[in-house]
CSV table of C-alpha atoms and ligand atoms in Angstrom, one decimal:
chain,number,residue,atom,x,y,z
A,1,UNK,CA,-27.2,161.7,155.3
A,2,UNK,CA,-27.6,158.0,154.1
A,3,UNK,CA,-24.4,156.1,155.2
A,4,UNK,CA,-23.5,153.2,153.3
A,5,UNK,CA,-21.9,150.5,155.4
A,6,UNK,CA,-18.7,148.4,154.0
A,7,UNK,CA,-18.6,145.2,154.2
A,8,UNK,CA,-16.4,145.0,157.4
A,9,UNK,CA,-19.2,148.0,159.3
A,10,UNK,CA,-21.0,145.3,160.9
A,11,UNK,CA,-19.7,142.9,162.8
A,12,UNK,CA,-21.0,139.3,162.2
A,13,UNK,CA,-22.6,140.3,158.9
A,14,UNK,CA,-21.8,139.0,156.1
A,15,UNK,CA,-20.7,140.2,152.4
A,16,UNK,CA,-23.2,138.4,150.9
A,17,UNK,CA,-26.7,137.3,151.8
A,18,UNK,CA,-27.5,134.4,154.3
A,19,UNK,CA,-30.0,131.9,154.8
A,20,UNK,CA,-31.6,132.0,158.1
A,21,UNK,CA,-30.7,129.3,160.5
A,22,UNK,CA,-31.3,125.9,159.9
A,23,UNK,CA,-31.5,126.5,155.9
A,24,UNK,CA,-28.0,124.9,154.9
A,25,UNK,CA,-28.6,122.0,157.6
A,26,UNK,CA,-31.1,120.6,155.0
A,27,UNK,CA,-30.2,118.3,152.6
A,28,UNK,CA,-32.3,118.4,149.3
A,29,UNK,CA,-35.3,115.8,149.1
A,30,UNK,CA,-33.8,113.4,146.7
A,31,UNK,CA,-37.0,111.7,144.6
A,32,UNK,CA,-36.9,108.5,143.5
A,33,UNK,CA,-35.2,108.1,140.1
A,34,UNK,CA,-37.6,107.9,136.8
A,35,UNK,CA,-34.7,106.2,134.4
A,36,UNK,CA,-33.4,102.6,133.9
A,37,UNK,CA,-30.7,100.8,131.9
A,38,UNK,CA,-32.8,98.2,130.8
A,39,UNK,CA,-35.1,98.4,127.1
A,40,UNK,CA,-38.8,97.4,126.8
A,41,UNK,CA,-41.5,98.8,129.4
A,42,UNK,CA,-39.6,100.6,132.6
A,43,UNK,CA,-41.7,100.1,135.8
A,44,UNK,CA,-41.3,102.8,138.1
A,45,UNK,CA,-41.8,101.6,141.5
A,46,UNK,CA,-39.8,104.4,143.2
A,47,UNK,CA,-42.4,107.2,144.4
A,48,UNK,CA,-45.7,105.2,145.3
A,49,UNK,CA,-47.5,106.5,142.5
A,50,UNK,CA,-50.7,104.4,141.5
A,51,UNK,CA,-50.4,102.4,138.3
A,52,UNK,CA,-54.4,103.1,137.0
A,53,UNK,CA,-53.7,107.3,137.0
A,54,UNK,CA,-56.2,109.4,137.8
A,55,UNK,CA,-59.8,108.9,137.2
A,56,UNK,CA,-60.7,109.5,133.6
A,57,UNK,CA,-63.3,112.2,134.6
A,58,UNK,CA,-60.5,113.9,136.8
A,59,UNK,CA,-58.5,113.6,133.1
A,60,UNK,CA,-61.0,115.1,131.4
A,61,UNK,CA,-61.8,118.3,133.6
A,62,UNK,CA,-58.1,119.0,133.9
A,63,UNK,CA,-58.4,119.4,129.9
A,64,UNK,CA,-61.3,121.3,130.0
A,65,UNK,CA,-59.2,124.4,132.3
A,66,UNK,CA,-56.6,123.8,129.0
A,67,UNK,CA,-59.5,126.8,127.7
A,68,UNK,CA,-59.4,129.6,130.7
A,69,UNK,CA,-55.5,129.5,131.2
A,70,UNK,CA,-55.4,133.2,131.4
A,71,UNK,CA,-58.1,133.9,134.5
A,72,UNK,CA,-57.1,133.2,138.2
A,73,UNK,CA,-58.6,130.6,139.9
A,74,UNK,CA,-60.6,130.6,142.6
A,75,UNK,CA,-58.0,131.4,146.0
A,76,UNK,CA,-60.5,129.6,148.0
A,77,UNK,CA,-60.5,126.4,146.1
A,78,UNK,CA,-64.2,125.9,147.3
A,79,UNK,CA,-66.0,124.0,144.6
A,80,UNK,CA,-63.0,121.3,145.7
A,81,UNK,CA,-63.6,122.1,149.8
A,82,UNK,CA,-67.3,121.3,149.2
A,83,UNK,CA,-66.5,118.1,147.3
A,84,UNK,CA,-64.0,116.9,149.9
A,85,UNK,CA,-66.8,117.8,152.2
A,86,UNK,CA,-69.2,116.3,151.1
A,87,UNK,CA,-67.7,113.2,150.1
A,88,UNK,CA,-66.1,112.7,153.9
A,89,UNK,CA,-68.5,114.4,155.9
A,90,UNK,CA,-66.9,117.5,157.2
A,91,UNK,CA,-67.4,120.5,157.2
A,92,UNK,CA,-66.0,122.8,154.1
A,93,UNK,CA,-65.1,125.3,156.6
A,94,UNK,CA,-62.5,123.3,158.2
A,95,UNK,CA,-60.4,122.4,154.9
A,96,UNK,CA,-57.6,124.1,153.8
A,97,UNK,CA,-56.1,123.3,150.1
A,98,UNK,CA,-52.7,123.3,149.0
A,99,UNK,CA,-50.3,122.6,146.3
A,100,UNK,CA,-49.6,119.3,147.7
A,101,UNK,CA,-49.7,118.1,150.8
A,102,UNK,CA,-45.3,119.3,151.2
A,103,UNK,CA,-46.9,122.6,150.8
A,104,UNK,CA,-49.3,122.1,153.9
A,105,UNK,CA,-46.4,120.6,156.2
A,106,UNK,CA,-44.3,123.5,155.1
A,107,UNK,CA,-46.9,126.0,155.8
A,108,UNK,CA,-48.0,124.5,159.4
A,109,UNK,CA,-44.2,125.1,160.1
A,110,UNK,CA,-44.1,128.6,158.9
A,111,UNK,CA,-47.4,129.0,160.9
A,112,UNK,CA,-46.5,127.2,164.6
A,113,UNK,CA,-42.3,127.2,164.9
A,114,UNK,CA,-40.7,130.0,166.5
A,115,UNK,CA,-36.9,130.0,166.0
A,116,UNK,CA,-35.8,127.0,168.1
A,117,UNK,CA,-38.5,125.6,168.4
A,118,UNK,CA,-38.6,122.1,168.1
A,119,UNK,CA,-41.2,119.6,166.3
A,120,UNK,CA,-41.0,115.6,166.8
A,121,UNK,CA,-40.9,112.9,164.2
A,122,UNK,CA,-39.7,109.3,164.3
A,123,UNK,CA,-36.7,107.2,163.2
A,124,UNK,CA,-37.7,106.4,159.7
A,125,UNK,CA,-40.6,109.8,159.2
A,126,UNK,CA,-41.0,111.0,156.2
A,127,UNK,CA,-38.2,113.4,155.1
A,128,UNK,CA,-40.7,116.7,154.1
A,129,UNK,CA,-40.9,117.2,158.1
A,130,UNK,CA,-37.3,117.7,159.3
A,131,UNK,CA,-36.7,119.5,155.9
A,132,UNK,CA,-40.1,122.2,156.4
A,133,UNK,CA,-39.0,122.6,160.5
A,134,UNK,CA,-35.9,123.2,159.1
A,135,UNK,CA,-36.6,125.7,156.8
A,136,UNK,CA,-38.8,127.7,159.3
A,137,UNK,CA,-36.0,127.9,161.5
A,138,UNK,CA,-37.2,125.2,164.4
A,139,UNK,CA,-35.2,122.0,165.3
A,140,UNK,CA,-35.9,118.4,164.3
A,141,UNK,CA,-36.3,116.2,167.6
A,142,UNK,CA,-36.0,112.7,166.1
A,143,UNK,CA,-37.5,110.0,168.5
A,144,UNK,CA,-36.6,106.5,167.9
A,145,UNK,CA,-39.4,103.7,166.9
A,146,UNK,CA,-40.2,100.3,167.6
A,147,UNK,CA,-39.6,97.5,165.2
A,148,UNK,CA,-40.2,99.9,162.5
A,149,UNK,CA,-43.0,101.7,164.4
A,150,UNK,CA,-44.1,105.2,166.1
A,151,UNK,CA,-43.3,104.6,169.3
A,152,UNK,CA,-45.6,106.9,171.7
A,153,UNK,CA,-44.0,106.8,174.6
A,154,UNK,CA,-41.2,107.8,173.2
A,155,UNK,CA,-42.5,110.6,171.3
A,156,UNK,CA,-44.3,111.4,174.4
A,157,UNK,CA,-40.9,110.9,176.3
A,158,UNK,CA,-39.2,113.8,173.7
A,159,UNK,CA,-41.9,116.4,174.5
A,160,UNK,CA,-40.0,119.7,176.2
A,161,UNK,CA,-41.2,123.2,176.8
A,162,UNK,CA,-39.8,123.8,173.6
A,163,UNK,CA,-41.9,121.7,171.3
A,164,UNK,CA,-44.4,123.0,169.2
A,165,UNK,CA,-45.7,120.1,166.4
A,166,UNK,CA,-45.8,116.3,166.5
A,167,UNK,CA,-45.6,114.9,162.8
A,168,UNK,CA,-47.1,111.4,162.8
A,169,UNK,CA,-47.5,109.7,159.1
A,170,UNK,CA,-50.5,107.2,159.6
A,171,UNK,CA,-49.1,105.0,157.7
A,172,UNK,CA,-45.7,105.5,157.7
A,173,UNK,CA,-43.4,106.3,154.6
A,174,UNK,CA,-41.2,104.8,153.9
A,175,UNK,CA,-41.8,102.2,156.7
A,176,UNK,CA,-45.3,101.4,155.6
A,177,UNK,CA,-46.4,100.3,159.5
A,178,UNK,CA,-49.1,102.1,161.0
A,179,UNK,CA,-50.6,102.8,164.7
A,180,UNK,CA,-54.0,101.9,165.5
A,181,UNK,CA,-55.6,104.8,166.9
A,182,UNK,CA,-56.1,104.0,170.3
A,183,UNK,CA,-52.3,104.2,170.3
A,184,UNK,CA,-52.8,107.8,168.4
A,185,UNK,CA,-55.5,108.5,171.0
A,186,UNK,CA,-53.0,108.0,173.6
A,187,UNK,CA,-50.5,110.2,171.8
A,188,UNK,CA,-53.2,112.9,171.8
A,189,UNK,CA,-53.7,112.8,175.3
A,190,UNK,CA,-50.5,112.7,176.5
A,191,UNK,CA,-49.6,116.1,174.2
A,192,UNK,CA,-49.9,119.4,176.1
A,193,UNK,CA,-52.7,121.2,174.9
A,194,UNK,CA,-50.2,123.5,172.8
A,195,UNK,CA,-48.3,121.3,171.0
A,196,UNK,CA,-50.2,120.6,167.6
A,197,UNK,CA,-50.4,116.8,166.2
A,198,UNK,CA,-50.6,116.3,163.0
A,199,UNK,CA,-51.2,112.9,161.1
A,200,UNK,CA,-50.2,112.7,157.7
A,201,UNK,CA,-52.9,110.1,156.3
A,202,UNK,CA,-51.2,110.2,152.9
A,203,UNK,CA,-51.4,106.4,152.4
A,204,UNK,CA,-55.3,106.4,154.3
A,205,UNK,CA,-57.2,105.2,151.5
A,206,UNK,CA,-55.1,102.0,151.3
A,207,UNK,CA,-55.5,100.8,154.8
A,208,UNK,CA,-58.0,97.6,155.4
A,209,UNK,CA,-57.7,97.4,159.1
A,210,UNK,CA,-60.7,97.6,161.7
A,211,UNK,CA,-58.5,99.2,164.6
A,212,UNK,CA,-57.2,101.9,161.8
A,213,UNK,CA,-58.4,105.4,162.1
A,214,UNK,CA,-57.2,108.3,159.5
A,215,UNK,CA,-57.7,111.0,162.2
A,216,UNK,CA,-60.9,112.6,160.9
A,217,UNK,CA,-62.5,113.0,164.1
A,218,UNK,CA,-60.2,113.7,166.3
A,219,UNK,CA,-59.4,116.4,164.0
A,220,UNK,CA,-63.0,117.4,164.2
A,221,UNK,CA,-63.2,117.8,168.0
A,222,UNK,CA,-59.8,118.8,169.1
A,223,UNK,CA,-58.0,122.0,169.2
A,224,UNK,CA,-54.3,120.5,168.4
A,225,UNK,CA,-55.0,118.1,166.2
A,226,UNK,CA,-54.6,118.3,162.2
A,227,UNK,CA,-55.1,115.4,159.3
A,228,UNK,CA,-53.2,116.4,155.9
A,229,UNK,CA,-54.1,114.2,153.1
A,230,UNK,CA,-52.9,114.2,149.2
A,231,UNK,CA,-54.7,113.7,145.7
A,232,UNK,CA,-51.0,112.4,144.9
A,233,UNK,CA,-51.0,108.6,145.8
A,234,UNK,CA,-54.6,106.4,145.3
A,235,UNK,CA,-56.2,109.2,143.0
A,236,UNK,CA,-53.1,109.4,140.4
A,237,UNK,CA,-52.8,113.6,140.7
A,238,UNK,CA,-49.5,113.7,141.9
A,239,UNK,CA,-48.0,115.9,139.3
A,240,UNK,CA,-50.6,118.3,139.7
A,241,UNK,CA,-49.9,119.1,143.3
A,242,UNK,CA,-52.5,118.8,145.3
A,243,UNK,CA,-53.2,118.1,149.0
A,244,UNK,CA,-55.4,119.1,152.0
A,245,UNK,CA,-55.6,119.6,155.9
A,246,UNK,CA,-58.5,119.2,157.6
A,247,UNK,CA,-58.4,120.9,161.8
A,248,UNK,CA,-60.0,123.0,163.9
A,249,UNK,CA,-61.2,126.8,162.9
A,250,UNK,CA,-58.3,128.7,164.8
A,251,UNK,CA,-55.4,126.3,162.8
A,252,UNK,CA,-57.4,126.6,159.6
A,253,UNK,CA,-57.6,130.2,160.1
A,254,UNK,CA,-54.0,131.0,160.8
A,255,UNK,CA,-52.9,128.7,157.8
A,256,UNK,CA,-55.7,130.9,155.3
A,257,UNK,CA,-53.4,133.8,156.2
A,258,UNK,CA,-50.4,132.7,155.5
A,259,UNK,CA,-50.8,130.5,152.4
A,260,UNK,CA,-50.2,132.2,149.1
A,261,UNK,CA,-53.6,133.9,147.8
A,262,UNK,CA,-53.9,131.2,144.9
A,263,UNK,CA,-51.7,128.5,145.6
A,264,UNK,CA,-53.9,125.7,144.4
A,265,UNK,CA,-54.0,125.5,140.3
A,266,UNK,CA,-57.6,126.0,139.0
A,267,UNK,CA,-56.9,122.5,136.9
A,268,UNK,CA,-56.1,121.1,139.8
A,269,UNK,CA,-59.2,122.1,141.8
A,270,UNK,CA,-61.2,121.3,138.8
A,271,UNK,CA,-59.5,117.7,138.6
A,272,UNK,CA,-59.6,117.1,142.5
A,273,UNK,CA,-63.4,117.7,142.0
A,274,UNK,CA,-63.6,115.3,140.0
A,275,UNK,CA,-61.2,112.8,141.7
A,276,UNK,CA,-62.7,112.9,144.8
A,277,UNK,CA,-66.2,112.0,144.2
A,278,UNK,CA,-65.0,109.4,141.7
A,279,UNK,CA,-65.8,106.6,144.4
A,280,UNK,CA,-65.7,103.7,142.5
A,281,UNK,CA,-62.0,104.2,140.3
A,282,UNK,CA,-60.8,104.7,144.2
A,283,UNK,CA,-62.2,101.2,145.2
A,284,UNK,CA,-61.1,99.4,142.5
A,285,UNK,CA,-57.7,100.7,143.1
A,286,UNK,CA,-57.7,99.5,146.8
A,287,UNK,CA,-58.9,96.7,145.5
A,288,UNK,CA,-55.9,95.7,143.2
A,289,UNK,CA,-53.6,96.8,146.2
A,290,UNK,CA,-54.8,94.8,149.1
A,291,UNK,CA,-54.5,91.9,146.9
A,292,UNK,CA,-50.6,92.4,145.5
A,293,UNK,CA,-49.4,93.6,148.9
A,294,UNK,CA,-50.6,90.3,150.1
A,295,UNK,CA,-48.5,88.6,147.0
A,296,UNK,CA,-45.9,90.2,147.1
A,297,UNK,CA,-45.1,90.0,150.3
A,298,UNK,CA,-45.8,86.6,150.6
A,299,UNK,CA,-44.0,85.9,147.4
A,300,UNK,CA,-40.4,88.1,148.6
A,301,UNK,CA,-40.6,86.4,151.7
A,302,UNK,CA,-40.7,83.2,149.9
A,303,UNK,CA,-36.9,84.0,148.4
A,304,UNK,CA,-35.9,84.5,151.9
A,305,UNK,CA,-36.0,88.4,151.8
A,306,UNK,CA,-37.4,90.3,155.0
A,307,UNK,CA,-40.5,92.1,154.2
A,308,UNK,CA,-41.9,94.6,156.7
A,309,UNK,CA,-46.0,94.2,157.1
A,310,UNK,CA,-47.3,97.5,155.3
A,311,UNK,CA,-50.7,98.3,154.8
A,312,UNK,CA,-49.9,101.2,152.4
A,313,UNK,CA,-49.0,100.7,148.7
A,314,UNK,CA,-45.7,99.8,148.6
A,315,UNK,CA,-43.5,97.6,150.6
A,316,UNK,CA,-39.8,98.1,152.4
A,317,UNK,CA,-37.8,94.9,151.9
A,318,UNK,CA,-34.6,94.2,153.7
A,319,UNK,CA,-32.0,92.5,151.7
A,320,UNK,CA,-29.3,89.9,153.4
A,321,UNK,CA,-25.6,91.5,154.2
A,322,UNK,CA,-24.1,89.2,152.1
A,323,UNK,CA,-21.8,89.7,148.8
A,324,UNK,CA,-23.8,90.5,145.8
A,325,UNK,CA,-26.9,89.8,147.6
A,326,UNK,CA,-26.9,93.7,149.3
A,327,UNK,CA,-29.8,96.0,148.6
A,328,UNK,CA,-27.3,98.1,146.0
A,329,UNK,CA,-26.6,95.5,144.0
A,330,UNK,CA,-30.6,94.4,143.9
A,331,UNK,CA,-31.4,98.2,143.0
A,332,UNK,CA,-28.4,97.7,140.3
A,333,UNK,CA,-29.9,94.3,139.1
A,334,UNK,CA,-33.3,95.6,139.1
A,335,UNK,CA,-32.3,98.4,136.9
A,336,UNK,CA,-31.1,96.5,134.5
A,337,UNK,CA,-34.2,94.7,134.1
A,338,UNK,CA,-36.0,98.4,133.7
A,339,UNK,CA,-37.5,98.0,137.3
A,340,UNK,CA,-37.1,101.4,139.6
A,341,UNK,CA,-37.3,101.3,143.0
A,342,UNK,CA,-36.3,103.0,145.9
A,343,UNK,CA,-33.4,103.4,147.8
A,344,UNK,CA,-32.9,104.2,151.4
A,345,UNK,CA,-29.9,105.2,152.4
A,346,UNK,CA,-31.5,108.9,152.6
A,347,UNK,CA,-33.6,107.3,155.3
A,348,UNK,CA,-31.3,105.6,157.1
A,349,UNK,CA,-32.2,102.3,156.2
A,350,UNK,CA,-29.3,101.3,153.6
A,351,UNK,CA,-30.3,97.5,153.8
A,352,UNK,CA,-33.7,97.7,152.2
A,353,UNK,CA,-35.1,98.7,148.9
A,354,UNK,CA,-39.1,100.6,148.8
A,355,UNK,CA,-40.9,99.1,146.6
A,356,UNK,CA,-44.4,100.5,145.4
A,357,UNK,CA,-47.0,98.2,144.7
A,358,UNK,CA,-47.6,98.3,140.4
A,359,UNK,CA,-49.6,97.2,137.8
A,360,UNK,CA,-49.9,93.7,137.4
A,361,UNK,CA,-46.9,92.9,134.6
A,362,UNK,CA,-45.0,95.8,137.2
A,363,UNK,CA,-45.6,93.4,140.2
A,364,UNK,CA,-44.5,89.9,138.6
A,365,UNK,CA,-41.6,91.4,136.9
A,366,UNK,CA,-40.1,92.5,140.5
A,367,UNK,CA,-41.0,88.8,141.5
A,368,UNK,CA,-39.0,87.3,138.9
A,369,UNK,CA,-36.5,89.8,138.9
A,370,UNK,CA,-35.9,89.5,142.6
A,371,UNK,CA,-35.9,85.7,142.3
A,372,UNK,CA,-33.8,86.1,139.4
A,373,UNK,CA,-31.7,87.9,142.3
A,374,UNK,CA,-31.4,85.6,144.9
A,375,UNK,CA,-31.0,82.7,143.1
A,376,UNK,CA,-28.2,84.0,141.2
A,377,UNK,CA,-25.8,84.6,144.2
A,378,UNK,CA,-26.5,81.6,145.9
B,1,LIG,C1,-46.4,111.0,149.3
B,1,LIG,C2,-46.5,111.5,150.6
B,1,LIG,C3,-47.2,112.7,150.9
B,1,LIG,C4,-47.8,113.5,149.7
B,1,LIG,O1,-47.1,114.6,149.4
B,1,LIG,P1,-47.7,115.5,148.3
B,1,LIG,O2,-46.9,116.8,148.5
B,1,LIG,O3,-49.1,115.7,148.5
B,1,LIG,O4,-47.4,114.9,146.9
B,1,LIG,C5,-47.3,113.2,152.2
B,1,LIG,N1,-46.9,112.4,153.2
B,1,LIG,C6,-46.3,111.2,153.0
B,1,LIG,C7,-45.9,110.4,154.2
B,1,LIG,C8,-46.1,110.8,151.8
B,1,LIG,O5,-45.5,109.6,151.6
């Protein structure tokens, strides 16, 4: 005989579902906002998305799928592994696609975190980590940073028998400081041979720096070590969700299993293709960053503002604590001049304002809008 149980039968249950543990210790990613006050052209500077969109060839292949809507694609997203492939040098093998690169993060925490477990990022990491350890029941260790920085030995410091994952964004976000990678090197070989590192090389395409690595080959020849990267920033795909890991066969293979059977679009495979080999669109767009970061900087540090170095597409500027000068009322006065940017209270860092790097009229409006600003208060 089937016994129903009342709500009172079991002790410690509940009379109504429950998240797991962990789940209601999350607090929603907040994006940045896509709205202004102001009328004319609104520059949104708030999500590091490129201003030149995706290449026109990626554009025109995501059309094309607009005629096959109906049919599956392929779960193996290989015609985009081999691309990838090719155009890096790796082996197809080795990649795993996903819808974005949230979805990888998320899925290496389903894959590696027991309950309890605990995975490391810094001070100012991206949010996605603590919220995808989080939601597969492990615990966020966060480790403080150096001027801004990862900090290895103090990640290496936070290492217990209970950690399991490393998250490292190379460059940082929202930070936009990066390690070079004999510091990541060191990292490496300080981790335990179980605990897996993964470098987030989101922003990698942007970086000009000789002692910068995105983590290609140590992904390639060690057995811990993962490299996520995302068709959402310098190829212009973001809305499309798309994003990739590259590891060793064992981590590769676990993730295959657990990923849903078609979780990459076939328009976004087809327009990844496309985006990928595109070489040129993807230099050009470096191209137009390297120099604006350098004027911008320059430029905001010329008002007096504080501008942390970045060598990704965007920049986190620190505002004075000073009476109408605070970086609220420059996210309020930039809004009113249609110019969205970032706020970071969310990452702890309620002084500064991210600002991505824009088109051209994008970038001199926030320079006159910011000198606007400061001139204005004092
Ligand atoms: C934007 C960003 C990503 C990319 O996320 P997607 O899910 O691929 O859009 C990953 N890591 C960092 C640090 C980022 O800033």
């Amino acid at each position: 005989m089937t016994k129903i149980a009342s709500q009172q039968d079991d002790a410690g249950k509940s009379a109504r579902p429950v998240p797991r543990t962990g789940v209601l210790e999350i607090s929603p990613y907040v994006p940045g906002k896509s709205k202004a006050h102001g009328t004319g052209t609104l520059h949104k500077l708030s999500s590091n998305e490129t201003p030149f969109g995706p290449s026109p060839k990626a554009r025109a292949a995501y059309g094309a799928l607009g005629g096959a809507l109906e049919l599956y694609p392929d779960g193996a997203s290989t015609a985009l592994r081999e691309a990838i492939g090719a155009v890096h040098g790796i082996h197809p093998d080795r990649i795993v696609c996903g819808a974005g690169s949230d979805e990888i993060l998320n899925l290496l925490c389903q894959t590696y975190l027991e309950s309890g477990d605990e995975a490391i990022h810094t001070a100012h990491g991206f949010l996605v980590y603590k919220i995808a350890t989080l939601a597969a029941g492990g615990r966020p260790v966060v480790v403080p940073e150096r001027d801004l920085t990862a900090d290895v030995d103090a990640i290496l410091a936070a290492v217990t028998t209970r950690t399991r994952i490393v998250f490292l964004a190379n460059p940082n976000n929202p930070t936009g400081t990066y390690l070079p990678f004999s510091e990541v090197r060191r990292l490496h070989e300080g981790l335990p041979g179980h605990v897996l590192l993964v470098l987030d090389a989101a922003y990698a395409e942007y970086v000009r720096r000789n002692d910068y690595e995105s983590g290609m080959e140590l992904a390639a020849s060690a057995q811990n070590v993962v490299m996520t990267r995302t068709f959402s920033k310098i190829y212009g795909l973001a809305s499309l969700r798309l994003g990739w890991c590259f590891g060793p066969e064992h981590i590769i293979d676990a993730l295959n299993r657990v990923r849903g059977p078609f979780n990459v679009s076939g328009a976004a495979i087809a327009a990844g293709v496309e985006a990928v080999r595109d070489r040129g669109f993807v230099d050009a767009a470096v191209a137009h960053n390297s120099h604006w970061l350098e004027r911008l900087t320059g430029a905001l540090e010329g008002l007096g503002l504080g501008v942390t170095p970045s060598v990704g597409n965007f920049i986190l500027v620190h505002f004075p604590d000073e009476e109408g000068r605070r970086a609220p009322d420059a996210d309020v006065f930039l809004l009113s001049r249609n110019i969205v940017v970032r706020r970071m209270e969310s990452y702890g860092l309620p002084a500064a304002l991210r600002i991505t790097v824009g088109s051209k009229a994008a970038n001199e409006a926030v320079i006159a809008a910011l000198g606007a600003f400061m001139g204005k208060a004092g």
